[in-house]
Amino acid sequence: MRQRPRRNRKSPFVRALVRETSVGLNDLVYPLFICEGKDIKQEIGALKENYRFSIDRALEEIQSCLALGLKAFILFPVVDHKHKDKTGTYSYSEDCFYLKAIQRFKAKFPQAVFISDVALDPYSVDGHDGLVEKGEILNDESLEVLAKMALAQARAGIDVIGPSDMMDGRVGYIREALDAQGFTQVSIMSYTAKYASVFYGPFRDALDSAPKAGDKKTYQMDPTNALEALREAELDQSEGADFLMVKPALHYLDVIAKLKTASHLPIVAYHVSGEYAMLYNAFSEDLDSGIDETLHCIKRAGADLVITYFAKRYAKYLKSL
Ligand code: PBG
């Protein structure tokens, strides 16, 4: 035999030389759930080892993550029902704790990267990502509220806006609104191919943000489609997105691979809450190896960045090696 592929696998050092994919701390984004109040660090039942943090405790958490070498955080607000209404006004109101959180985090950790969430669902009594009228999710009317939310976050000092709402045209609309107010350096990480997935269940529990009626299928994508993701990618790119996201990750590796070849923008994979729970519950001993394999496979498919609830645990694991 001339060809013996096993020669390139014969020892750990040889294998290290021929590795095609690596996962490092610069590739990870850690989601944090922020709530109102003081001294709160409450574990999320459906997302073990993840917590709802009040601002003061979140500052400690961010500090410990930075010490481990993590650099980027995506922030989600847990909004009390008393602040919710039909049009999500709390999202851009002056006393919104989420905006205060952004201010405090940036003031204390100017070098860290903070990514926001732009969508109506945490703030809306309807639990949908856009405005709802007679059971319909309005598109163009929602854009204005989303842009208000994005501007308020930009004023608070956010580094990257993360529109997760899937309304048509929102990237361009938000880009224009930001630029008109001088926020030309605020980036947009677009949820480009966000599928109507059942794997968001634990997240909706964490935020109490599940739709009150209907589902999200008129705006989030059909899991059976891949070409449509390319169409969304073309649009987001032409509208000025700086990052393109695929969400969820594991069942959509083919979509990640397609976007990677179709675009020169960084591709972000969101390893979502249901995927986290699935992996977390599948292992009793070898969880870290399971996480290691999973993250490498997501990157191998073409992702440049991975948003994962395992980021902190994985950073600790890397340090222990
Ligand atoms: C809502 C939003 C969702 C997630 C991130 N932003 C849920 C949804 O669309 O219903 C899900 C994240 C996860 O499951 O980890 N705009």
Short mmCIF file of C-alpha atoms and ligand atoms in Angstrom, two decimals:
data_model
loop_
_atom_site.label_atom_id
_atom_site.label_comp_id
_atom_site.label_asym_id
_atom_site.label_seq_id
_atom_site.Cartn_x
_atom_site.Cartn_y
_atom_site.Cartn_z
CA MET A 1 0.00 0.00 0.00
CA ARG A 2 1.40 3.38 -0.98
CA GLN A 3 -1.34 5.30 0.75
CA ARG A 4 -1.71 4.74 4.48
CA PRO A 5 -3.81 7.51 6.03
CA ARG A 6 -3.09 6.08 9.47
CA ARG A 7 0.52 7.37 9.24
CA ASN A 8 -0.85 10.86 9.86
CA ARG A 9 -2.63 9.65 12.98
CA LYS A 10 0.21 7.69 14.57
CA SER A 11 0.96 9.91 17.59
CA PRO A 12 -0.50 12.88 19.41
CA PHE A 13 2.14 15.22 17.98
CA VAL A 14 1.63 14.05 14.41
CA ARG A 15 -2.10 14.41 14.84
CA ALA A 16 -1.57 17.90 16.21
CA LEU A 17 0.46 18.81 13.11
CA VAL A 18 -2.28 17.77 10.73
CA ARG A 19 -5.25 19.18 12.62
CA GLU A 20 -7.39 21.28 10.33
CA THR A 21 -9.54 23.00 12.92
CA SER A 22 -8.92 24.65 16.24
CA VAL A 23 -11.16 26.23 18.84
CA GLY A 24 -9.74 28.97 21.00
CA LEU A 25 -10.98 31.59 23.39
CA ASN A 26 -11.20 34.15 20.58
CA ASP A 27 -13.82 32.02 18.86
CA LEU A 28 -16.35 31.98 21.67
CA VAL A 29 -19.20 34.25 22.69
CA TYR A 30 -20.82 33.76 26.10
CA PRO A 31 -24.53 34.53 26.59
CA LEU A 32 -25.54 36.26 29.82
CA PHE A 33 -29.08 36.71 31.13
CA ILE A 34 -29.53 40.01 32.93
CA CYS A 35 -32.37 40.81 35.33
CA GLU A 36 -33.48 43.72 37.48
CA GLY A 37 -32.60 43.92 41.17
CA LYS A 38 -29.54 43.47 43.37
CA ASP A 39 -27.40 40.53 44.42
CA ILE A 40 -29.22 38.04 42.22
CA LYS A 41 -27.56 34.96 40.78
CA GLN A 42 -30.32 32.51 40.11
CA GLU A 43 -29.73 29.26 38.27
CA ILE A 44 -31.94 28.68 35.24
CA GLY A 45 -33.68 25.32 35.67
CA ALA A 46 -33.70 24.43 31.99
CA LEU A 47 -30.14 25.68 31.44
CA LYS A 48 -28.10 24.24 34.29
CA GLU A 49 -24.93 26.15 35.27
CA ASN A 50 -26.37 29.27 33.61
CA TYR A 51 -27.87 32.06 35.67
CA ARG A 52 -29.99 35.16 35.71
CA PHE A 53 -27.71 37.92 37.03
CA SER A 54 -28.55 41.31 38.44
CA ILE A 55 -26.17 43.98 37.17
CA ASP A 56 -23.88 43.89 40.24
CA ARG A 57 -23.45 40.11 40.07
CA ALA A 58 -23.08 40.21 36.28
CA LEU A 59 -20.11 42.55 36.71
CA GLU A 60 -18.42 39.87 38.83
CA GLU A 61 -19.28 37.20 36.29
CA ILE A 62 -17.85 39.22 33.41
CA GLN A 63 -14.69 39.86 35.42
CA SER A 64 -14.19 36.15 36.04
CA CYS A 65 -14.83 35.32 32.38
CA LEU A 66 -12.31 37.94 31.22
CA ALA A 67 -9.79 36.45 33.64
CA LEU A 68 -10.30 33.09 31.87
CA GLY A 69 -9.65 34.77 28.53
CA LEU A 70 -13.21 35.11 27.19
CA LYS A 71 -13.73 38.42 25.45
CA ALA A 72 -17.24 38.59 24.04
CA PHE A 73 -20.65 38.48 25.70
CA ILE A 74 -24.14 38.45 24.25
CA LEU A 75 -26.66 39.97 26.64
CA PHE A 76 -30.31 39.00 27.04
CA PRO A 77 -32.78 40.85 29.27
CA VAL A 78 -35.15 39.05 31.62
CA VAL A 79 -37.99 41.58 31.74
CA ASP A 80 -40.58 41.65 34.51
CA HIS A 81 -44.15 41.34 33.29
CA LYS A 82 -45.02 44.80 34.68
CA HIS A 83 -42.77 46.39 32.04
CA LYS A 84 -44.30 44.55 29.09
CA ASP A 85 -46.79 46.13 26.69
CA LYS A 86 -48.02 45.76 23.09
CA THR A 87 -45.21 47.79 21.54
CA GLY A 88 -42.17 47.11 23.74
CA THR A 89 -41.73 50.72 24.87
CA TYR A 90 -39.67 49.64 27.89
CA SER A 91 -36.88 48.52 25.54
CA TYR A 92 -35.92 52.12 24.80
CA SER A 93 -37.20 53.85 27.94
CA GLU A 94 -34.68 55.73 30.02
CA ASP A 95 -35.07 53.54 33.10
CA CYS A 96 -34.70 50.23 31.25
CA PHE A 97 -32.31 48.12 33.34
CA TYR A 98 -30.90 46.41 30.24
CA LEU A 99 -29.64 49.77 28.93
CA LYS A 100 -28.20 50.57 32.34
CA ALA A 101 -26.49 47.20 32.34
CA ILE A 102 -24.83 47.97 29.00
CA GLN A 103 -23.62 51.33 30.36
CA ARG A 104 -22.20 49.78 33.52
CA PHE A 105 -20.53 46.89 31.70
CA LYS A 106 -18.88 49.15 29.14
CA ALA A 107 -17.77 51.62 31.82
CA LYS A 108 -16.11 48.87 33.83
CA PHE A 109 -14.82 46.72 30.95
CA PRO A 110 -14.25 48.99 27.95
CA GLN A 111 -12.09 46.38 26.24
CA ALA A 112 -14.69 43.58 26.33
CA VAL A 113 -17.09 43.09 23.42
CA PHE A 114 -20.79 43.32 24.23
CA ILE A 115 -23.46 42.16 21.80
CA SER A 116 -27.11 43.08 22.31
CA ASP A 117 -30.40 41.43 21.45
CA VAL A 118 -32.80 43.39 19.29
CA ALA A 119 -36.31 41.90 19.10
CA LEU A 120 -39.60 42.66 20.78
CA ASP A 121 -40.28 39.34 22.46
CA PRO A 122 -38.74 39.98 25.92
CA TYR A 123 -40.66 43.29 26.18
CA SER A 124 -43.93 42.37 24.52
CA VAL A 125 -47.12 41.01 26.10
CA ASP A 126 -47.56 39.02 22.88
CA GLY A 127 -44.16 37.34 23.13
CA HIS A 128 -43.49 37.87 19.43
CA ASP A 129 -40.42 39.48 17.89
CA GLY A 130 -42.45 42.10 16.03
CA LEU A 131 -45.64 44.08 16.61
CA VAL A 132 -48.82 42.00 16.56
CA GLU A 133 -52.12 43.15 15.10
CA LYS A 134 -55.09 40.78 14.82
CA GLY A 135 -52.79 37.79 15.06
CA GLU A 136 -50.49 39.06 12.32
CA ILE A 137 -46.85 40.01 12.86
CA LEU A 138 -46.39 43.41 11.23
CA ASN A 139 -43.15 43.94 9.35
CA ASP A 140 -42.59 47.57 8.39
CA GLU A 141 -44.24 48.97 11.52
CA SER A 142 -41.94 46.79 13.65
CA LEU A 143 -38.81 48.21 12.00
CA GLU A 144 -39.32 51.56 13.66
CA VAL A 145 -39.48 50.06 17.15
CA LEU A 146 -36.49 47.82 16.47
CA ALA A 147 -34.48 50.84 15.31
CA LYS A 148 -35.46 52.77 18.46
CA MET A 149 -34.28 49.83 20.54
CA ALA A 150 -31.01 49.60 18.60
CA LEU A 151 -30.38 53.35 18.96
CA ALA A 152 -31.01 53.25 22.70
CA GLN A 153 -28.50 50.39 22.99
CA ALA A 154 -25.98 52.32 20.87
CA ARG A 155 -26.37 55.35 23.13
CA ALA A 156 -25.76 53.09 26.12
CA GLY A 157 -22.45 52.05 24.53
CA ILE A 158 -23.08 48.65 22.98
CA ASP A 159 -20.37 47.39 20.61
CA VAL A 160 -22.48 45.13 18.42
CA ILE A 161 -26.24 45.19 17.74
CA GLY A 162 -27.81 41.73 17.43
CA PRO A 163 -31.14 41.82 15.58
CA SER A 164 -32.74 38.43 16.26
CA ASP A 165 -36.23 39.38 15.05
CA MET A 166 -36.15 38.21 11.38
CA MET A 167 -38.24 41.11 10.07
CA ASP A 168 -37.48 41.88 6.40
CA GLY A 169 -35.23 44.87 5.85
CA ARG A 170 -34.28 45.38 9.48
CA VAL A 171 -30.52 45.29 9.01
CA GLY A 172 -30.61 48.15 6.49
CA TYR A 173 -33.16 50.09 8.52
CA ILE A 174 -31.09 49.79 11.70
CA ARG A 175 -27.83 50.57 9.85
CA GLU A 176 -29.33 53.80 8.50
CA ALA A 177 -30.73 54.81 11.86
CA LEU A 178 -27.36 54.21 13.55
CA ASP A 179 -25.41 56.09 10.89
CA ALA A 180 -27.81 59.04 10.94
CA GLN A 181 -27.07 59.45 14.65
CA GLY A 182 -23.31 59.15 14.19
CA PHE A 183 -23.00 55.54 15.40
CA THR A 184 -21.05 54.46 12.33
CA GLN A 185 -18.73 52.31 14.46
CA VAL A 186 -21.48 50.23 16.07
CA SER A 187 -21.51 46.84 14.32
CA ILE A 188 -24.44 44.63 13.36
CA MET A 189 -24.39 40.88 13.94
CA SER A 190 -27.43 39.75 12.01
CA TYR A 191 -29.38 36.61 12.83
CA THR A 192 -29.33 35.87 9.11
CA ALA A 193 -30.61 32.30 9.00
CA LYS A 194 -32.67 31.98 12.14
CA TYR A 195 -34.87 28.93 11.91
CA ALA A 196 -38.27 28.38 13.53
CA SER A 197 -36.75 25.76 15.80
CA VAL A 198 -38.02 23.81 18.79
CA PHE A 199 -34.51 24.02 20.21
CA TYR A 200 -35.19 27.49 21.68
CA GLY A 201 -37.42 26.04 24.41
CA PRO A 202 -35.13 26.43 27.44
CA PHE A 203 -34.26 30.01 26.42
CA ARG A 204 -37.93 30.99 26.27
CA ASP A 205 -38.36 29.47 29.72
CA ALA A 206 -35.41 31.53 30.99
CA LEU A 207 -36.94 34.75 29.68
CA ASP A 208 -40.60 33.82 29.98
CA SER A 209 -40.81 35.04 26.38
CA ALA A 210 -42.71 32.29 24.58
CA PRO A 211 -45.33 33.54 22.07
CA LYS A 212 -48.72 33.90 23.74
CA ALA A 213 -50.52 32.86 20.56
CA GLY A 214 -49.39 31.19 17.35
CA ASP A 215 -45.81 30.43 16.46
CA LYS A 216 -42.90 32.25 14.80
CA LYS A 217 -43.14 30.51 11.44
CA THR A 218 -44.20 33.59 9.45
CA TYR A 219 -40.86 35.22 10.17
CA GLN A 220 -38.35 32.59 11.31
CA MET A 221 -37.18 30.22 8.57
CA ASP A 222 -38.50 26.78 7.72
CA PRO A 223 -35.97 24.17 8.95
CA THR A 224 -36.30 22.34 5.62
CA ASN A 225 -34.78 25.20 3.59
CA ALA A 226 -31.16 26.03 2.80
CA LEU A 227 -31.33 28.14 -0.38
CA GLU A 228 -33.44 30.63 1.51
CA ALA A 229 -30.53 31.09 3.93
CA LEU A 230 -28.36 32.17 1.00
CA ARG A 231 -31.01 34.67 -0.01
CA GLU A 232 -31.14 36.08 3.53
CA ALA A 233 -27.33 36.24 3.57
CA GLU A 234 -27.23 38.24 0.32
CA LEU A 235 -29.79 40.67 1.70
CA ASP A 236 -28.09 41.12 5.07
CA GLN A 237 -24.74 41.63 3.43
CA SER A 238 -26.11 44.23 1.03
CA GLU A 239 -27.90 45.96 3.92
CA GLY A 240 -24.63 46.39 5.80
CA ALA A 241 -24.34 43.47 8.24
CA ASP A 242 -20.87 42.90 9.74
CA PHE A 243 -21.47 39.30 10.86
CA LEU A 244 -23.87 36.64 9.55
CA MET A 245 -25.37 34.17 11.98
CA VAL A 246 -26.85 30.70 11.59
CA LYS A 247 -29.09 29.51 14.39
CA PRO A 248 -29.36 26.79 15.72
CA ALA A 249 -25.96 25.22 14.93
CA LEU A 250 -25.78 21.43 15.06
CA HIS A 251 -28.70 20.51 12.84
CA TYR A 252 -27.73 23.32 10.46
CA LEU A 253 -24.05 22.60 9.79
CA ASP A 254 -24.77 22.39 6.05
CA VAL A 255 -26.20 25.91 6.18
CA ILE A 256 -23.10 27.16 8.01
CA ALA A 257 -20.92 25.57 5.30
CA LYS A 258 -22.98 27.15 2.52
CA LEU A 259 -22.84 30.63 4.05
CA LYS A 260 -19.11 30.33 4.59
CA THR A 261 -18.49 29.78 0.89
CA ALA A 262 -21.07 32.36 -0.18
CA SER A 263 -19.80 35.27 1.89
CA HIS A 264 -16.57 36.85 3.05
CA LEU A 265 -18.17 38.08 6.25
CA PRO A 266 -17.44 36.26 9.53
CA ILE A 267 -19.95 33.48 10.09
CA VAL A 268 -21.37 33.03 13.58
CA ALA A 269 -23.06 29.84 14.77
CA TYR A 270 -25.46 30.02 17.71
CA HIS A 271 -25.35 26.75 19.64
CA VAL A 272 -28.74 27.32 21.23
CA SER A 273 -30.34 26.48 24.54
CA GLY A 274 -31.99 23.20 23.45
CA GLU A 275 -28.70 22.00 21.99
CA TYR A 276 -26.99 22.89 25.26
CA ALA A 277 -29.56 20.95 27.27
CA MET A 278 -29.34 17.97 24.94
CA LEU A 279 -25.56 17.74 25.30
CA TYR A 280 -25.57 18.58 28.99
CA ASN A 281 -28.02 15.79 29.76
CA ALA A 282 -26.38 13.23 27.50
CA PHE A 283 -23.16 12.90 29.51
CA SER A 284 -22.38 12.14 33.11
CA GLU A 285 -18.58 11.94 32.84
CA ASP A 286 -17.33 12.97 29.45
CA LEU A 287 -19.18 16.25 29.03
CA ASP A 288 -16.02 18.29 28.41
CA SER A 289 -14.96 15.95 25.61
CA GLY A 290 -18.48 16.17 24.20
CA ILE A 291 -18.29 19.97 24.23
CA ASP A 292 -14.81 19.88 22.69
CA GLU A 293 -15.95 17.68 19.81
CA THR A 294 -19.12 19.69 19.27
CA LEU A 295 -17.35 23.06 19.10
CA HIS A 296 -14.69 21.73 16.73
CA CYS A 297 -17.35 20.28 14.43
CA ILE A 298 -19.25 23.57 14.34
CA LYS A 299 -16.04 25.36 13.40
CA ARG A 300 -15.06 22.68 10.88
CA ALA A 301 -18.37 23.29 9.11
CA GLY A 302 -17.28 26.91 8.56
CA ALA A 303 -18.21 28.94 11.63
CA ASP A 304 -15.69 31.59 12.68
CA LEU A 305 -17.41 32.24 16.00
CA VAL A 306 -19.62 30.11 18.22
CA ILE A 307 -22.12 31.51 20.68
CA THR A 308 -22.47 28.88 23.39
CA TYR A 309 -23.71 28.51 26.96
CA PHE A 310 -20.69 26.24 27.42
CA ALA A 311 -18.19 29.06 26.78
CA LYS A 312 -17.15 29.55 30.39
CA ARG A 313 -16.99 25.86 31.15
CA TYR A 314 -14.92 25.29 28.01
CA ALA A 315 -12.57 28.15 28.90
CA LYS A 316 -11.96 26.48 32.28
CA TYR A 317 -11.40 23.15 30.55
CA LEU A 318 -8.83 24.66 28.17
CA LYS A 319 -7.01 26.11 31.13
CA SER A 320 -6.95 22.71 32.87
CA LEU A 321 -5.24 20.95 29.93
C1 PBG B 1 -35.58 35.99 20.59
C2 PBG B 1 -34.43 35.06 20.74
C3 PBG B 1 -34.57 33.68 20.90
C4 PBG B 1 -33.27 33.19 21.11
C5 PBG B 1 -32.38 34.25 21.03
N1 PBG B 1 -33.13 35.42 20.79
C6 PBG B 1 -35.77 32.83 21.01
C7 PBG B 1 -36.82 32.90 19.98
O1 PBG B 1 -36.62 33.31 18.84
O2 PBG B 1 -37.93 32.52 20.34
C8 PBG B 1 -32.99 31.75 21.38
C9 PBG B 1 -31.67 31.41 21.93
C10 PBG B 1 -31.54 30.04 22.48
O3 PBG B 1 -32.44 29.18 22.40
O4 PBG B 1 -30.48 29.76 23.05
N2 PBG B 1 -35.54 37.06 19.82
#
